[in-house]
């Protein structure tokens, strides 16, 4: 999965001073072998991948926006647009996704 991270300053409500936001765009492409798996197995992989996204998408921690790029871009199938306040959070989530069953099929 290819990834690009940028940072910017952002103000939060509630009287806190500015906090640095990290914005990451991760592009993923599934290996063709994944599409050859039985439908039930692919459905389970999708479910577990969604659970990882739900786990990390927490208010005041990380915002995740997902986009399908199938038919738009040949080099990737989806985009994860992640916004958070910690590089560690981005790295831990990337590791969690890579450990998921679908993660083994991402290039």
Short mmCIF file of C-alpha atoms in Angstrom, two decimals:
data_model
loop_
_atom_site.label_atom_id
_atom_site.label_comp_id
_atom_site.label_asym_id
_atom_site.label_seq_id
_atom_site.Cartn_x
_atom_site.Cartn_y
_atom_site.Cartn_z
CA UNK A 1 0.00 0.00 0.00
CA UNK A 2 1.47 3.37 -1.00
CA UNK A 3 1.16 6.25 1.43
CA UNK A 4 1.85 9.98 1.67
CA UNK A 5 1.67 12.00 4.92
CA UNK A 6 1.45 15.77 5.40
CA UNK A 7 1.08 17.87 8.52
CA UNK A 8 -0.71 21.13 9.18
CA UNK A 9 -1.71 23.23 12.16
CA UNK A 10 -5.36 23.15 13.12
CA UNK A 11 -7.34 24.77 15.91
CA UNK A 12 -9.62 22.70 18.06
CA UNK A 13 -12.70 23.97 19.79
CA UNK A 14 -12.86 24.05 23.56
CA UNK A 15 -10.13 26.63 24.23
CA UNK A 16 -7.20 24.39 23.44
CA UNK A 17 -4.28 25.80 21.53
CA UNK A 18 -3.41 24.65 18.05
CA UNK A 19 -2.62 20.97 17.56
CA UNK A 20 -0.71 19.61 14.63
CA UNK A 21 -2.76 17.40 12.33
CA UNK A 22 -1.25 14.67 10.24
CA UNK A 23 -3.04 13.96 6.99
CA UNK A 24 -2.28 10.71 5.19
CA UNK A 25 -3.43 9.42 1.82
CA UNK A 26 -2.97 5.65 1.48
CA UNK A 27 -3.68 3.96 -1.83
CA UNK A 28 -4.28 0.22 -1.90
CA UNK A 29 -4.53 -2.35 -4.66
CA UNK A 30 -5.63 -5.92 -4.10
CA UNK A 31 -3.64 -8.73 -5.66
CA UNK A 32 -5.53 -10.67 -8.35
CA UNK A 33 -5.19 -13.81 -6.24
CA UNK A 34 -7.55 -12.30 -3.66
CA UNK A 35 -10.31 -12.08 -6.27
CA UNK A 36 -9.92 -15.82 -6.92
CA UNK A 37 -10.68 -16.74 -3.30
CA UNK A 38 -14.11 -18.20 -2.49
CA UNK A 39 -16.78 -15.54 -2.00
CA UNK A 40 -17.30 -16.45 1.68
CA UNK A 41 -13.60 -15.96 2.41
CA UNK A 42 -13.51 -12.61 0.62
CA UNK A 43 -16.61 -11.49 2.54
CA UNK A 44 -14.88 -12.40 5.82
CA UNK A 45 -11.75 -10.47 4.77
CA UNK A 46 -13.89 -7.41 3.96
CA UNK A 47 -15.66 -7.64 7.30
CA UNK A 48 -12.39 -7.81 9.23
CA UNK A 49 -10.94 -4.92 7.20
CA UNK A 50 -14.02 -2.80 8.04
CA UNK A 51 -13.63 -3.69 11.72
CA UNK A 52 -10.05 -2.37 11.68
CA UNK A 53 -11.30 0.87 10.10
CA UNK A 54 -14.07 1.19 12.71
CA UNK A 55 -11.61 0.49 15.53
CA UNK A 56 -9.35 3.36 14.49
CA UNK A 57 -12.04 5.84 13.42
CA UNK A 58 -12.61 7.50 16.80
CA UNK A 59 -13.63 11.13 17.50
CA UNK A 60 -10.67 13.33 18.52
CA UNK A 61 -8.27 10.53 17.53
CA UNK A 62 -8.57 9.78 13.82
CA UNK A 63 -10.97 10.55 11.00
CA UNK A 64 -10.97 8.10 8.09
CA UNK A 65 -12.56 8.75 4.72
CA UNK A 66 -12.68 5.91 2.19
CA UNK A 67 -12.91 6.13 -1.57
CA UNK A 68 -13.21 3.46 -4.23
CA UNK A 69 -10.98 4.14 -7.24
CA UNK A 70 -11.89 1.05 -9.32
CA UNK A 71 -12.48 2.19 -12.90
CA UNK A 72 -10.89 5.58 -12.19
CA UNK A 73 -7.26 4.73 -11.50
CA UNK A 74 -5.56 1.58 -12.74
CA UNK A 75 -2.78 1.48 -10.16
CA UNK A 76 -5.06 1.33 -7.10
CA UNK A 77 -8.46 0.06 -5.97
CA UNK A 78 -9.13 2.34 -3.00
CA UNK A 79 -7.95 5.38 -1.07
CA UNK A 80 -7.89 5.83 2.69
CA UNK A 81 -7.75 9.51 3.67
CA UNK A 82 -6.71 9.58 7.32
CA UNK A 83 -6.49 12.62 9.58
CA UNK A 84 -5.11 12.38 13.12
CA UNK A 85 -2.88 14.05 15.69
CA UNK A 86 -0.15 11.41 16.04
CA UNK A 87 2.21 9.73 13.61
CA UNK A 88 2.28 6.74 15.94
CA UNK A 89 -1.47 6.37 15.45
CA UNK A 90 -1.03 6.29 11.65
CA UNK A 91 1.75 3.71 11.89
CA UNK A 92 -0.11 1.49 14.34
CA UNK A 93 -3.21 1.52 12.14
CA UNK A 94 -1.14 0.66 9.05
CA UNK A 95 0.37 -2.29 10.93
CA UNK A 96 -3.10 -3.40 12.09
CA UNK A 97 -4.39 -3.28 8.48
CA UNK A 98 -1.34 -5.21 7.25
CA UNK A 99 -2.01 -7.97 9.82
CA UNK A 100 -5.61 -8.36 8.69
CA UNK A 101 -6.41 -11.23 6.28
CA UNK A 102 -6.95 -8.77 3.41
CA UNK A 103 -3.71 -6.98 4.30
CA UNK A 104 -1.68 -9.89 2.96
CA UNK A 105 -3.16 -9.27 -0.49
CA UNK A 106 -2.53 -5.51 -0.62
CA UNK A 107 0.22 -4.13 -2.83
#
